[in-house]
Coordinates of C-alpha atoms and ligand atoms in Angstrom, one line a residue:
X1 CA 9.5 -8.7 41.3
X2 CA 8.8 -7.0 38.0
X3 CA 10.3 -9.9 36.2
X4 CA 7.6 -12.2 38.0
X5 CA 5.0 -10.1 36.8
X6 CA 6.2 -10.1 33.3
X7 CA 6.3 -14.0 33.6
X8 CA 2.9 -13.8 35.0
X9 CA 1.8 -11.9 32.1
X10 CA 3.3 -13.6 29.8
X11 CA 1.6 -16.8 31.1
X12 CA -1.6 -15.3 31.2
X13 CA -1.3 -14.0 27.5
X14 CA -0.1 -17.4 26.3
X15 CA -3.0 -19.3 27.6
X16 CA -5.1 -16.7 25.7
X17 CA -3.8 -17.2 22.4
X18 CA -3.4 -20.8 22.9
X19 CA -6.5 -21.2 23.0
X20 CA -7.2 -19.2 20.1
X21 CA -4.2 -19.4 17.5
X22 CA -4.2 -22.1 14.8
X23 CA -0.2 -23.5 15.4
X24 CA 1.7 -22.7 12.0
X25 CA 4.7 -24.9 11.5
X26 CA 7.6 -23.1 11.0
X27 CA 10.7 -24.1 9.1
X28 CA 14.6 -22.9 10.1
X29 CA 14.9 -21.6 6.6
X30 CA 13.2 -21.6 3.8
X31 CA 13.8 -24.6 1.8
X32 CA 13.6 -23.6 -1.5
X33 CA 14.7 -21.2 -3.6
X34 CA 11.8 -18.1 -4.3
X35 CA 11.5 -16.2 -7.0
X36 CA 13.8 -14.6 -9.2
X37 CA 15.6 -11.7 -7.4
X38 CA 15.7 -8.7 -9.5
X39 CA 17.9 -5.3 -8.6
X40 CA 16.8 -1.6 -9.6
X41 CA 18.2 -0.3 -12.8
X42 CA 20.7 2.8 -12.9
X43 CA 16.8 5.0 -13.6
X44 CA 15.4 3.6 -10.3
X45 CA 18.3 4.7 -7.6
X46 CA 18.4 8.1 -9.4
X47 CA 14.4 8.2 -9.0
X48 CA 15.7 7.8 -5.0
X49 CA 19.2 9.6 -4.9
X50 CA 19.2 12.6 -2.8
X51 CA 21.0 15.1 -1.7
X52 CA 23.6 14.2 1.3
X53 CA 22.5 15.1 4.8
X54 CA 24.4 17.9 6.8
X55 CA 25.7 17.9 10.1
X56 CA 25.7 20.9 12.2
X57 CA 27.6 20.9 15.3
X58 CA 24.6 22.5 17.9
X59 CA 24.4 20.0 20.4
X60 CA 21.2 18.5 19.3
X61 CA 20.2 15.4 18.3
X62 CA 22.3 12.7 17.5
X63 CA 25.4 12.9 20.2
X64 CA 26.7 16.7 19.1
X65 CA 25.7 16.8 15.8
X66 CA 22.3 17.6 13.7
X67 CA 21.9 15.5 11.2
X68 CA 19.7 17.1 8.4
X69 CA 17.6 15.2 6.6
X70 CA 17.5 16.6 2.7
X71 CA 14.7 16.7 0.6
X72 CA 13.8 13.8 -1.2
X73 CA 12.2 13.5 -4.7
X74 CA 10.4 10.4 -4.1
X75 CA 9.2 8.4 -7.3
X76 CA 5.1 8.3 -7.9
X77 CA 3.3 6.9 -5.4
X78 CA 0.9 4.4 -6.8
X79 CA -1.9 4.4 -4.6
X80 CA -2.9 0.5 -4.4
X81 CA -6.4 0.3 -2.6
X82 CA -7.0 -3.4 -1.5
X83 CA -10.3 -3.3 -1.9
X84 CA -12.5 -6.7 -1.9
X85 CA -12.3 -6.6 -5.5
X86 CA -8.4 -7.3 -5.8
X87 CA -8.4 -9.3 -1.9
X88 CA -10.8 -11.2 -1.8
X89 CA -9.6 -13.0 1.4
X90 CA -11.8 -10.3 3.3
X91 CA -14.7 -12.2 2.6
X92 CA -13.7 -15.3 4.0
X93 CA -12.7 -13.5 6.9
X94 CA -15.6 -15.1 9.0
X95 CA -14.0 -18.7 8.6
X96 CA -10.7 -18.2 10.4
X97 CA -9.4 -17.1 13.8
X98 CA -7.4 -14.4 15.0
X99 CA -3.9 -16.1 15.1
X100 CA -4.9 -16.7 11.0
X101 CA -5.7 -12.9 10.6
X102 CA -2.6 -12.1 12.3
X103 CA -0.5 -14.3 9.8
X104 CA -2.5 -14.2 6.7
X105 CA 0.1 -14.0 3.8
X106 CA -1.5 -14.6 0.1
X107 CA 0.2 -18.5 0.4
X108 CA -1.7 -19.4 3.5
X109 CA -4.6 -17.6 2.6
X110 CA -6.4 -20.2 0.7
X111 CA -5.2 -23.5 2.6
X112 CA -7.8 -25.0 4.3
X113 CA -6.6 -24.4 8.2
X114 CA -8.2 -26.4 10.9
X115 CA -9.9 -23.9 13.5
X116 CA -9.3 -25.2 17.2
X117 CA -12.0 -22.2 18.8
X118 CA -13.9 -19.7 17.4
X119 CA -13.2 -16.4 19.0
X120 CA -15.4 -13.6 18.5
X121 CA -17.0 -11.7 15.8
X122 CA -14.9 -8.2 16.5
X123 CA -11.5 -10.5 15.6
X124 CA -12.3 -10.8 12.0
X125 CA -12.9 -6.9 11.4
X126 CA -15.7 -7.9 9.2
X127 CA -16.3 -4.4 8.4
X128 CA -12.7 -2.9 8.0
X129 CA -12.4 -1.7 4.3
X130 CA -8.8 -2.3 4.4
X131 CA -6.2 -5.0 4.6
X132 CA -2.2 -4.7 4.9
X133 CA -2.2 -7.9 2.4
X134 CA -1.7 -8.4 -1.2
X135 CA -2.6 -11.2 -3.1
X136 CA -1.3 -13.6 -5.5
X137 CA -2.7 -10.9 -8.4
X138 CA -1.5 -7.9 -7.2
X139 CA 2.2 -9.7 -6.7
X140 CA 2.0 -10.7 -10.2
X141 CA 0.7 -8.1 -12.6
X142 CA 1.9 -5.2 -10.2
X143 CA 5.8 -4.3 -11.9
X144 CA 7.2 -2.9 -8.4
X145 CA 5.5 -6.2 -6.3
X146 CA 7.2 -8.5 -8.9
X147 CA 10.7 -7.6 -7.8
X148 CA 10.0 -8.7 -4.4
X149 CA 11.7 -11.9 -3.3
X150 CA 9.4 -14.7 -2.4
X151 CA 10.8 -15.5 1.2
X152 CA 13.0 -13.0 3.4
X153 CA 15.3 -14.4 6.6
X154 CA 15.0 -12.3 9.4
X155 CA 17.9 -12.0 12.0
X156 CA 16.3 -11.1 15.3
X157 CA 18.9 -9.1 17.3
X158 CA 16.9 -8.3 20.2
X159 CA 18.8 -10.2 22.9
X160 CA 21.9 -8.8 21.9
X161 CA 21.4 -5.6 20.4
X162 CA 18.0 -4.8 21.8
X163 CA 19.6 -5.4 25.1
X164 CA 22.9 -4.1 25.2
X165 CA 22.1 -0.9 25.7
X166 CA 19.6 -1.6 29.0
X167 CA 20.8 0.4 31.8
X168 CA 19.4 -1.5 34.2
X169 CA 20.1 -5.1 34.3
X170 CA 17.9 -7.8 32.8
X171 CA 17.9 -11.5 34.7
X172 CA 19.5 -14.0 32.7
X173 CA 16.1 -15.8 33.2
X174 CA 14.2 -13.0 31.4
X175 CA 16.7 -13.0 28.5
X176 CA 16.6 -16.8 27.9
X177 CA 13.1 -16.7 28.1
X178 CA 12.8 -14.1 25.3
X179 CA 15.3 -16.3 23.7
X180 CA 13.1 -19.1 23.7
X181 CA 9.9 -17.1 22.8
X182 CA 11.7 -15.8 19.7
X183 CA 12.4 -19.4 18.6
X184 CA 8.7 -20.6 19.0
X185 CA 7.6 -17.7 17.0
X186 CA 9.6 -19.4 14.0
X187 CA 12.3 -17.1 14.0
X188 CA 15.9 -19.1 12.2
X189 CA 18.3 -17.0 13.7
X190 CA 18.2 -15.0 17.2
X191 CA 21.7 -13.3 18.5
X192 CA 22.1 -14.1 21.6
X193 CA 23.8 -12.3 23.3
X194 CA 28.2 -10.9 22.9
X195 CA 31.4 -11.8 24.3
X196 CA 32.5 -8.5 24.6
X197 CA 34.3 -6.9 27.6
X198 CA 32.1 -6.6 30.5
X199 CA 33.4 -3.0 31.5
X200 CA 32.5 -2.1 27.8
X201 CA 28.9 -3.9 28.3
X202 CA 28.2 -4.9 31.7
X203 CA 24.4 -5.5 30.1
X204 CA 25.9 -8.2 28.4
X205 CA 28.4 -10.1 31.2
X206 CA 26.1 -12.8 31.6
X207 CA 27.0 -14.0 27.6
X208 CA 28.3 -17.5 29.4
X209 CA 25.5 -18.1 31.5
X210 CA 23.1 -17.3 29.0
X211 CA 24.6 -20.2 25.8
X212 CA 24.6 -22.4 29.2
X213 CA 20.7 -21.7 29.6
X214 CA 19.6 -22.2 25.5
X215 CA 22.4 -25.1 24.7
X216 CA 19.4 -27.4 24.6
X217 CA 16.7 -25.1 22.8
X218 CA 16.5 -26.3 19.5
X219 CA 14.6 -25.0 16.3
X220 CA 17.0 -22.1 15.8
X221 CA 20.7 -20.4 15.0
X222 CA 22.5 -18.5 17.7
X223 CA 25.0 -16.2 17.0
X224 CA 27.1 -14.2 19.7
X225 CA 29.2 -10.8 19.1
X226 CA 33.0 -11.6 19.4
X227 CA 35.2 -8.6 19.1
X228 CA 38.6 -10.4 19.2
X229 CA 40.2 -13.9 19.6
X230 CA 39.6 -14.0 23.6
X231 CA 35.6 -13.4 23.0
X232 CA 35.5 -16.1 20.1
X233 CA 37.3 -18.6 23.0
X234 CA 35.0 -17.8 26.0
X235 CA 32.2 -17.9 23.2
X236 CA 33.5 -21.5 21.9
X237 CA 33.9 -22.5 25.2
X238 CA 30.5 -21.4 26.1
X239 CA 28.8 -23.3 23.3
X240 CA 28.3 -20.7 20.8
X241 CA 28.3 -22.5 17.1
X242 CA 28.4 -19.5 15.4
X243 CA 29.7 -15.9 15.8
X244 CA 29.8 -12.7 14.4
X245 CA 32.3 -10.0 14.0
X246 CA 31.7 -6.0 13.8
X247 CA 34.0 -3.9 12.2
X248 CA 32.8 -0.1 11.3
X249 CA 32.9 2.0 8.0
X250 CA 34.0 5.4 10.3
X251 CA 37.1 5.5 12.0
X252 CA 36.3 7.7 14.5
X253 CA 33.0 4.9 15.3
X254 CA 35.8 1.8 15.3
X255 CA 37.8 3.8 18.0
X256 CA 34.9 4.7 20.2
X257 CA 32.9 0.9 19.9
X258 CA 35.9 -1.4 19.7
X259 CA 39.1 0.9 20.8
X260 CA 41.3 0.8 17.7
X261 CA 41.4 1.6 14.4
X262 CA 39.4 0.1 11.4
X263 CA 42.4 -1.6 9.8
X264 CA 43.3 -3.6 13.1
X265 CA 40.4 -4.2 13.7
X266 CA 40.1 -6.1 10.7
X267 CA 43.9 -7.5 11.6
X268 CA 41.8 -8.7 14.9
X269 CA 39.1 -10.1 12.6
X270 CA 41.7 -12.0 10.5
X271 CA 42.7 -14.1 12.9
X272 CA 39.3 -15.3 15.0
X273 CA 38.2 -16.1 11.2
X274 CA 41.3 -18.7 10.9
X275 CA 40.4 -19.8 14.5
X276 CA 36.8 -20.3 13.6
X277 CA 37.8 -21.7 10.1
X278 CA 39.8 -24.6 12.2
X279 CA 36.6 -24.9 14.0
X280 CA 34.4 -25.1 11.4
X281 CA 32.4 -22.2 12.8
X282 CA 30.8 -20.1 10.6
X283 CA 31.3 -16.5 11.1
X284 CA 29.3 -13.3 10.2
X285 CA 30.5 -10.0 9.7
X286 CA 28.8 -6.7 10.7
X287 CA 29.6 -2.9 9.5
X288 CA 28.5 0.1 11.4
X289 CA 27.9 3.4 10.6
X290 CA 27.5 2.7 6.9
X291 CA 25.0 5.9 5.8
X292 CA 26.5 7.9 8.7
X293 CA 28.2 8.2 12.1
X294 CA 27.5 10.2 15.3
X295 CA 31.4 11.2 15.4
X296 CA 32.5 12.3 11.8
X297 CA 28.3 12.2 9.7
X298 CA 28.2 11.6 6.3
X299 CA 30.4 8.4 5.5
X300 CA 31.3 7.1 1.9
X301 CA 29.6 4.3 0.2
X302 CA 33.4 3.3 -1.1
X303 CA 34.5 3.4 2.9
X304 CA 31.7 0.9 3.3
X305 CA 32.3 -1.1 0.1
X306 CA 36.1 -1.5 0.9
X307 CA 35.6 -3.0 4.8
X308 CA 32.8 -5.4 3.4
X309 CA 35.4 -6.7 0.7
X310 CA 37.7 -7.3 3.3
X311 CA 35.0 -9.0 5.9
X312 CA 33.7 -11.3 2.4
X313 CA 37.5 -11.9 1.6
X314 CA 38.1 -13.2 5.4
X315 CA 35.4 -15.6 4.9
X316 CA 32.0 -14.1 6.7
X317 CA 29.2 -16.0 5.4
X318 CA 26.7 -13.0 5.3
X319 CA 27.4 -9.5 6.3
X320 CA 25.5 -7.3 7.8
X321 CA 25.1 -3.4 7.0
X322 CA 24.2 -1.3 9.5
X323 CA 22.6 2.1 9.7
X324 CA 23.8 2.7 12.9
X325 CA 22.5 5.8 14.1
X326 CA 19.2 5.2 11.9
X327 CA 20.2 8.9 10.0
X328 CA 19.8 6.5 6.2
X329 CA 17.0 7.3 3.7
X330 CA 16.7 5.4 0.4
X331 CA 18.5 8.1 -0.8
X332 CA 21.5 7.1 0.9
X333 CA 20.8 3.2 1.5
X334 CA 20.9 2.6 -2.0
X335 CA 23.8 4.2 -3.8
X336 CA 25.6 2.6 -0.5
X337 CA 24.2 -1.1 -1.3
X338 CA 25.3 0.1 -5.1
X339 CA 29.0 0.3 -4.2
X340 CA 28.8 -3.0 -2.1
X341 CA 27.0 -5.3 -4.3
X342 CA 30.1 -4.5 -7.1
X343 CA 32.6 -6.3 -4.7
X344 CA 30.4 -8.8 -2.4
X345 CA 27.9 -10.8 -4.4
X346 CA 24.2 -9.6 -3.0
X347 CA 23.3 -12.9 -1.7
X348 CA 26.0 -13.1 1.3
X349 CA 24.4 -9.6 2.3
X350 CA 22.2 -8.5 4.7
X351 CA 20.6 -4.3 6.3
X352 CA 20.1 -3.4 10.0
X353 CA 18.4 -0.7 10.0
X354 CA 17.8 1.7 13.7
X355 CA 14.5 3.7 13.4
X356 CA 15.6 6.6 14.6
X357 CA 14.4 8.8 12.0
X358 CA 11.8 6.6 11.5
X359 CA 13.1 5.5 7.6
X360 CA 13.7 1.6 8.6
X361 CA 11.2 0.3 6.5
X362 CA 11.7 2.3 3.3
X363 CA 14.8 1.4 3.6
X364 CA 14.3 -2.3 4.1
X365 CA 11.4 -1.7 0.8
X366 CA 14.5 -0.2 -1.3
X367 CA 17.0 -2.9 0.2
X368 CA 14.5 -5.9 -0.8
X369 CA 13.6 -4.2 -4.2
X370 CA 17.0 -4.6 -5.0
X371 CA 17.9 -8.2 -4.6
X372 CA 18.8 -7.8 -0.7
X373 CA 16.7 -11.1 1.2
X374 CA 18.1 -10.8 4.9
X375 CA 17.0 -8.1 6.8
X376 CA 17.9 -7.8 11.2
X377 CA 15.7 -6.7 13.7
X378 CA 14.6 -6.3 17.1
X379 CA 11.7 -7.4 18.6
X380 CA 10.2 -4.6 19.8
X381 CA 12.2 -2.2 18.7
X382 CA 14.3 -2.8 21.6
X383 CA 17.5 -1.1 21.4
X384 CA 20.6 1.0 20.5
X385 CA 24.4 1.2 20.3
X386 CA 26.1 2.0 23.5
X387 CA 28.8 4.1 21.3
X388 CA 26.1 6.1 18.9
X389 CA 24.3 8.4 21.4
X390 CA 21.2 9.0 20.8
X391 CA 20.9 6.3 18.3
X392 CA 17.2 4.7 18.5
X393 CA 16.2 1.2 18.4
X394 CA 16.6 -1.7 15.8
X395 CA 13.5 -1.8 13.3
X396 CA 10.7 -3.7 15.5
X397 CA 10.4 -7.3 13.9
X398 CA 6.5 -7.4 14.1
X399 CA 6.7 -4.0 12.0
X400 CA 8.9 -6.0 9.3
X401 CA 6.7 -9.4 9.6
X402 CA 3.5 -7.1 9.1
X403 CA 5.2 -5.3 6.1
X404 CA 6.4 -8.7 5.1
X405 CA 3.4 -10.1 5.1
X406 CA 1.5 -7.4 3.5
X407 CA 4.2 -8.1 0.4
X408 CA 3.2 -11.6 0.3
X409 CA 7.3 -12.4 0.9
X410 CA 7.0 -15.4 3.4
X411 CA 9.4 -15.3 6.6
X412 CA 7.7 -18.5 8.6
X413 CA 7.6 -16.2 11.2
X414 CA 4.1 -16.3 13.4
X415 CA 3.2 -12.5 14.0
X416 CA 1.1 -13.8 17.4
X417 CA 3.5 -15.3 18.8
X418 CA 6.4 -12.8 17.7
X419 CA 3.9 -9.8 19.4
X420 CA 3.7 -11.9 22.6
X421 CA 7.8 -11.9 23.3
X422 CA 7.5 -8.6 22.6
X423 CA 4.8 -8.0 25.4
X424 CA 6.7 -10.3 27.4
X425 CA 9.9 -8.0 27.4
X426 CA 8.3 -4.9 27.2
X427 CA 6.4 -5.7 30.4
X428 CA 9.8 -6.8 32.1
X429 CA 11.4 -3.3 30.8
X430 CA 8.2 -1.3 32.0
X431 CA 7.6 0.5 28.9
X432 CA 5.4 0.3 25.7
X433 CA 6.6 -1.8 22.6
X434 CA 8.5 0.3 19.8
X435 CA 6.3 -1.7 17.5
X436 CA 3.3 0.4 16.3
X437 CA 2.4 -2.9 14.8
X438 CA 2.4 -4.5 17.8
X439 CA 0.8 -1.4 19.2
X440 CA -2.0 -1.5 17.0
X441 CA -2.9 -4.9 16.9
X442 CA -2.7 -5.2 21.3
X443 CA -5.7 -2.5 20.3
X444 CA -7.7 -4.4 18.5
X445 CA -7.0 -7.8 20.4
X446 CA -7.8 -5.6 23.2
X447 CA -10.9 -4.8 22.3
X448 CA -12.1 -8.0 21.3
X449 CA -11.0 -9.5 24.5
X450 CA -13.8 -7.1 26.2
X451 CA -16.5 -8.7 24.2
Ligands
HMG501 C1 36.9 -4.9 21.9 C2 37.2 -4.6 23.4 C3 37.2 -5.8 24.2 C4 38.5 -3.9 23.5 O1 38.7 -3.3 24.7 P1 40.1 -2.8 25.3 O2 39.9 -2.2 26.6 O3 40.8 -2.0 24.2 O4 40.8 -4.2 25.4 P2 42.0 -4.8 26.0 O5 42.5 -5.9 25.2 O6 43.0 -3.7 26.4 O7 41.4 -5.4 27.4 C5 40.9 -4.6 28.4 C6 40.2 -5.6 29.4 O8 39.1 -6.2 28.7 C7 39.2 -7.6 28.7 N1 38.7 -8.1 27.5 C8 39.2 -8.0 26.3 N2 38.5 -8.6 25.4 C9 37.5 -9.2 26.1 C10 36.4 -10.0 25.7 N3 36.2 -10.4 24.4 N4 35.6 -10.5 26.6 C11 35.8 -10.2 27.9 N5 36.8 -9.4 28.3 C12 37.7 -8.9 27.4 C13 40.7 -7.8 28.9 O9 41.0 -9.1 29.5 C14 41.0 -6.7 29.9 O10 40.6 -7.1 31.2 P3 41.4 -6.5 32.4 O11 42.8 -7.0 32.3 O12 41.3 -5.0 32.4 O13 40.6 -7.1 33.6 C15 36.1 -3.6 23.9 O14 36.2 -2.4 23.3 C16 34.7 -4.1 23.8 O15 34.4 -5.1 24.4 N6 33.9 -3.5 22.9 C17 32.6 -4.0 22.6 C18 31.7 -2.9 22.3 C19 30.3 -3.4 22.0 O16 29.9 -4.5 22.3 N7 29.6 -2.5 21.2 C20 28.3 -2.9 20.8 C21 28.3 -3.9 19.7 S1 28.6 -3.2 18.0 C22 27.0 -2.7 17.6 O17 26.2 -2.7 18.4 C23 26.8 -2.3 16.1 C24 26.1 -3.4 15.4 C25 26.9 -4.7 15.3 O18 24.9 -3.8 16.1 C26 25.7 -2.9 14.0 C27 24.9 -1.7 14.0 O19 24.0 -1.5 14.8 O20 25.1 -0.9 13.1

């Protein structure tokens, strides 16, 4: 019943910004190579470097540990104000609808976009003195803006991670259509779902029936979680035409996710990477826990370094840190991406950040600034690990694609469309988006909706 309702909703809200949204072709990736990356020099991480946190054992917080956060010395703050002087896209504001405002990066900004409907006045904000959005200038003369990359590929991991940790079950029906409402927002690459045990995940037991549902969506990637060789063959079987693997940086983290230790779990790993390499499957690898773990806290960058040598040695295309429990800060991120990028060139890397303490996007900012261009997320901020109580959600997508966006680093992702899978899974799950982007744009599309 409340699924129908979310359809309904969903339907209703499409036909509303279908009628108002200019459609922005979206590529899979993109095509060419942006500008030079550049990577912080030894000054910059020690501007960030920070004490490590503490754990105290006093049943708070993260499963039975505190995790302190210590104090960081953060570098200047330079206080850019966008004012129409620097932006002067505000002014055109008049000329463009809602779905443009939404999207507006300094590339599309000055292309000549054909407007299907005028929408009201109230949608252009033609008295806000602000904008999220940089321009061309700023990006160029600005020293810190220059060292952004000029595109970013973002993972969604909503239907897999977001999910996984659902208590109550979600209809395949709901998940696939997510699935497909990811894709038509221009997102490459969307997890689909694992072929994990379902005693371990029973969120996740409909893996098969769900590959069977999107084998025909095209326009985007779909990866599945395989934690051994019998996953990767129900996941072949089922479809899938990539996979991912997910080993941890804490020992205590590989027992309690995947029941053995790191080191066979990477024996596991070894062989569904010569299995996939037969296939010609391409394979990702993920680390948990790489800043900290709910079981043993503070973990070291060389633990982290060491397990994603052996992922790039097996052959994983990208992989994937992840800040499990969300406890990273700059601080931590970056002497952690230090020690990897010495033994896995930066380009096969990507950060998955959880929001728990609310430090997803500085971290993504420091990750970006030096050299990193993937980042995961979760529409919504749906999410959690299953094994890291008390772990929060993935960093929302729209949160990234408005940050994104503001940087003038393209993603091809539409933010409209992105924010209406999010309303159509947070209306399914009965509570509000973990976006605040999403949260504060539904305001203002709200409001101009009443006019
Ligand atoms: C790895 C196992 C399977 C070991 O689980 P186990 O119990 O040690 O395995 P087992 O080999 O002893 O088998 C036990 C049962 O599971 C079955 N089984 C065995 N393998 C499979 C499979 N692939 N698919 C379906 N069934 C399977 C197997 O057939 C058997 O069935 P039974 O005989 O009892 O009926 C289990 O621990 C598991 O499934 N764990 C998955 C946990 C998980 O999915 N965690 C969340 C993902 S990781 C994550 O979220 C972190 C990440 C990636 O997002 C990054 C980040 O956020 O930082």
């Amino acid at each position: 019943m409340q699924s129908v309702k979310a359809l309904d909703k969903f339907l209703r809200l499409r036909s509303f910004f279908s009628s108002t949204f200019i459609p922005i072709m979206a590529n899979l990736e993109e095509p060419a190579v942006f500008g030079k990356l550049s990577r912080f020099g030894g000054d910059k991480v020690k501007m960030f470097s920070s004490n490590p946190f503490m754990i105290r054992e006093n049943g708070t917080g993260i499963g039975d540990c505190w995790l302190e956060g210590s104090s960081l010395h953060s570098p200047k703050s330079s206080n850019y104000e966008y004012t129409e002087e620097v932006c002067p896209w505000r002014r055109q504001m008049r000329n463009v609808s809602w779905g443009d405002f939404l999207n507006r990066t300094p590339a599309n900004m000055s292309r000549n976009h054909r407007v299907f409907r005028s929408v009201p006045d109230a949608c252009y904000l033609p008295d806000r003195p602000y904008s999220s959005h940089c321009n061309d200038k700023c990006t160029r003369d600005n020293k810190l803006l220059r060292s952004m990359p000029g595109f970013v590929k973002i993972v969604e991991v909503g239907p897999r991670d977001g999910l996984q940790n659902e208590k109550d079950i979600v209809p395949t029906a709901v998940k696939v259509e997510l699935i497909k409402m990811l894709v038509s927002s221009g997102l490459p690459i969307v997890e689909a779902t694992s072929f994990v045990s379902p005693k371990w995940v029973p969120q996740l037991a409909d893996a098969k029936d769900v590959m069977e549902a999107i084998r025909t969506v095209e326009g985007a990637r779909f990866p599945v979680l395989t934690p051994n060789l019998k996953g990767f063959e129900a996941a072949v079987t089922a479809g899938a035409k990539e996979v991912a693997i997910f080993a941890s940086a804490s020992e205590s983290f590989s027992k309690s996710n995947i029941n053995c230790s790191i080191e066979d779990s990477l024996t596991r790993y070894r062989d569904v990477a010569l299995a996939a390499r037969k296939l010609s499957i391409p394979f990702r690898g993920y680390i948990s826990c790489v800043v900290g773990c709910p079981l043993e806290g503070v973990v070291s960058p060389s633990k982290v370094a060491y397990v994603a040598k052996e992922l790039y040695d097996m052959g994983c295309y990208e992989i994937s840190l992840g800040d499990t429990i969300g406890v990273g800060t700059p601080g931590t991120v970056i002497p952690m991406l230090e020690d990897v990028i010495d033994v896995v060139p930066i380009d096969k890397l990507a950060v998955h950040f959880h929001d728990t303490y609310g430090q997803a996007l500085s971290n993504i900012l420091a990750s970006l600034q030096m050299g990193i261009t993937t980042v995961d997320s979760s529409v919504s901020g749906l999410g959690g690990c299953p094994y890291a109580k008390g772990a929060s959600g993935n960093v929302a997508t729209e949160d990234v694609v408005y940050m994104l966006n503001g940087l003038g680093v393209k993603t091809n992702v539409d933010l409209g469309k992105l924010m209406l899978a999010g309303d159509f899974i947070s209306q399914h799950l009965g509570r509000q988006s973990g976006s605040k982007t999403a949260i504060a744009l539904s305001r203002i599309r709200g409001h101009a909706s009443k006019l």
